[in-house]
Coordinates of C-alpha atoms in Angstrom, one line a residue:
M1 CA 134.7 2.9 26.5
Q2 CA 137.3 4.9 28.5
Q3 CA 137.3 8.6 27.8
P4 CA 140.5 10.2 26.8
R5 CA 142.5 12.2 29.4
Y6 CA 142.0 15.5 27.7
H7 CA 138.3 15.2 28.1
L8 CA 138.7 14.6 31.9
L9 CA 141.1 17.5 32.4
F10 CA 140.0 20.2 30.0
V11 CA 136.3 20.1 29.7
P12 CA 135.4 20.8 33.4
A13 CA 137.4 24.1 33.3
V14 CA 135.7 25.2 30.0
L15 CA 132.3 24.4 31.3
A16 CA 132.9 26.2 34.6
D17 CA 134.2 29.3 32.8
R18 CA 131.4 32.0 32.8
A19 CA 133.0 33.7 29.9
V20 CA 132.3 30.7 27.6
D21 CA 128.9 31.0 26.0
V22 CA 129.2 28.2 23.3
V23 CA 131.1 25.0 23.0
D24 CA 132.0 23.5 19.6
L25 CA 132.6 19.8 19.9
C26 CA 135.3 18.9 17.5
V27 CA 136.0 15.6 19.3
P28 CA 135.8 11.9 18.4
S29 CA 132.2 11.0 17.5
Q30 CA 131.7 8.6 20.4
L31 CA 132.1 11.6 22.8
H32 CA 129.5 13.9 21.1
A33 CA 126.4 12.9 23.1
S34 CA 128.0 12.9 26.6
M35 CA 129.9 16.1 26.0
A36 CA 126.9 17.9 24.5
I37 CA 124.8 16.9 27.5
D38 CA 127.5 18.1 29.9
A39 CA 127.8 21.4 28.0
A40 CA 124.0 21.9 28.0
R41 CA 123.8 21.2 31.7
A42 CA 126.5 23.8 32.2
G43 CA 124.3 26.3 30.4
K44 CA 126.5 26.5 27.2
H45 CA 125.1 26.6 23.7
V46 CA 126.4 23.5 21.8
I47 CA 127.7 23.0 18.3
V48 CA 128.1 19.4 17.4
E49 CA 130.2 18.5 14.3
K50 CA 128.8 15.6 12.3
P51 CA 127.7 13.0 13.2
L52 CA 125.4 14.3 15.9
T53 CA 125.6 10.9 17.6
G54 CA 125.4 7.2 16.6
F55 CA 126.1 3.7 17.7
F56 CA 129.7 2.9 18.6
G57 CA 129.4 -0.6 19.9
D58 CA 129.9 -4.1 18.6
A59 CA 129.3 -4.4 14.8
A60 CA 127.5 -7.7 15.4
T61 CA 124.7 -5.8 17.2
P62 CA 121.4 -6.1 15.4
R63 CA 120.7 -3.0 13.2
A64 CA 117.4 -2.2 14.9
E65 CA 119.2 -2.1 18.3
M66 CA 121.9 0.2 16.8
L67 CA 119.2 2.5 15.5
R68 CA 117.3 2.5 18.9
H69 CA 120.6 3.4 20.7
A70 CA 121.5 6.2 18.2
V71 CA 118.0 7.8 18.3
A72 CA 117.9 7.6 22.1
S73 CA 121.3 9.2 22.3
A74 CA 120.2 12.1 20.0
D75 CA 116.9 12.5 22.0
A76 CA 119.0 12.8 25.2
V77 CA 121.0 15.6 23.7
L78 CA 117.9 17.4 22.5
A79 CA 116.2 17.0 25.8
A80 CA 119.3 18.3 27.7
C81 CA 119.4 21.4 25.6
A82 CA 115.7 22.0 25.7
K83 CA 115.6 21.6 29.5
V84 CA 117.9 24.5 30.1
G85 CA 117.0 26.6 27.0
V86 CA 120.3 26.5 25.2
R87 CA 120.7 26.2 21.4
L88 CA 121.9 23.0 19.8
C89 CA 123.6 23.5 16.4
Y90 CA 124.7 20.8 14.0
A91 CA 127.7 21.4 11.8
E92 CA 128.7 19.6 8.6
N93 CA 131.5 20.8 6.4
W94 CA 131.3 19.9 2.8
V95 CA 134.6 19.9 0.9
Y96 CA 134.2 20.2 -2.8

């Protein structure tokens, strides 16, 4: 999947900015994992809006493979944050 232009233009500047301590990812779900990993590697604390990650491929993919992909993606985010010692926060808004 091709990433939107705003991701390619805006994110590097934010991640390079030493004044930015935390990044809140309010972006399409399919970008959560890659952007969270990029932010962690840049030393930024990360807030990921729901869902943390998932499977965003072909709907005909077997469910077990979808689950493996989603879990591996979440594990990669956790590992990236743990490796550099930044916090990973998960946000859900509940509208009543």
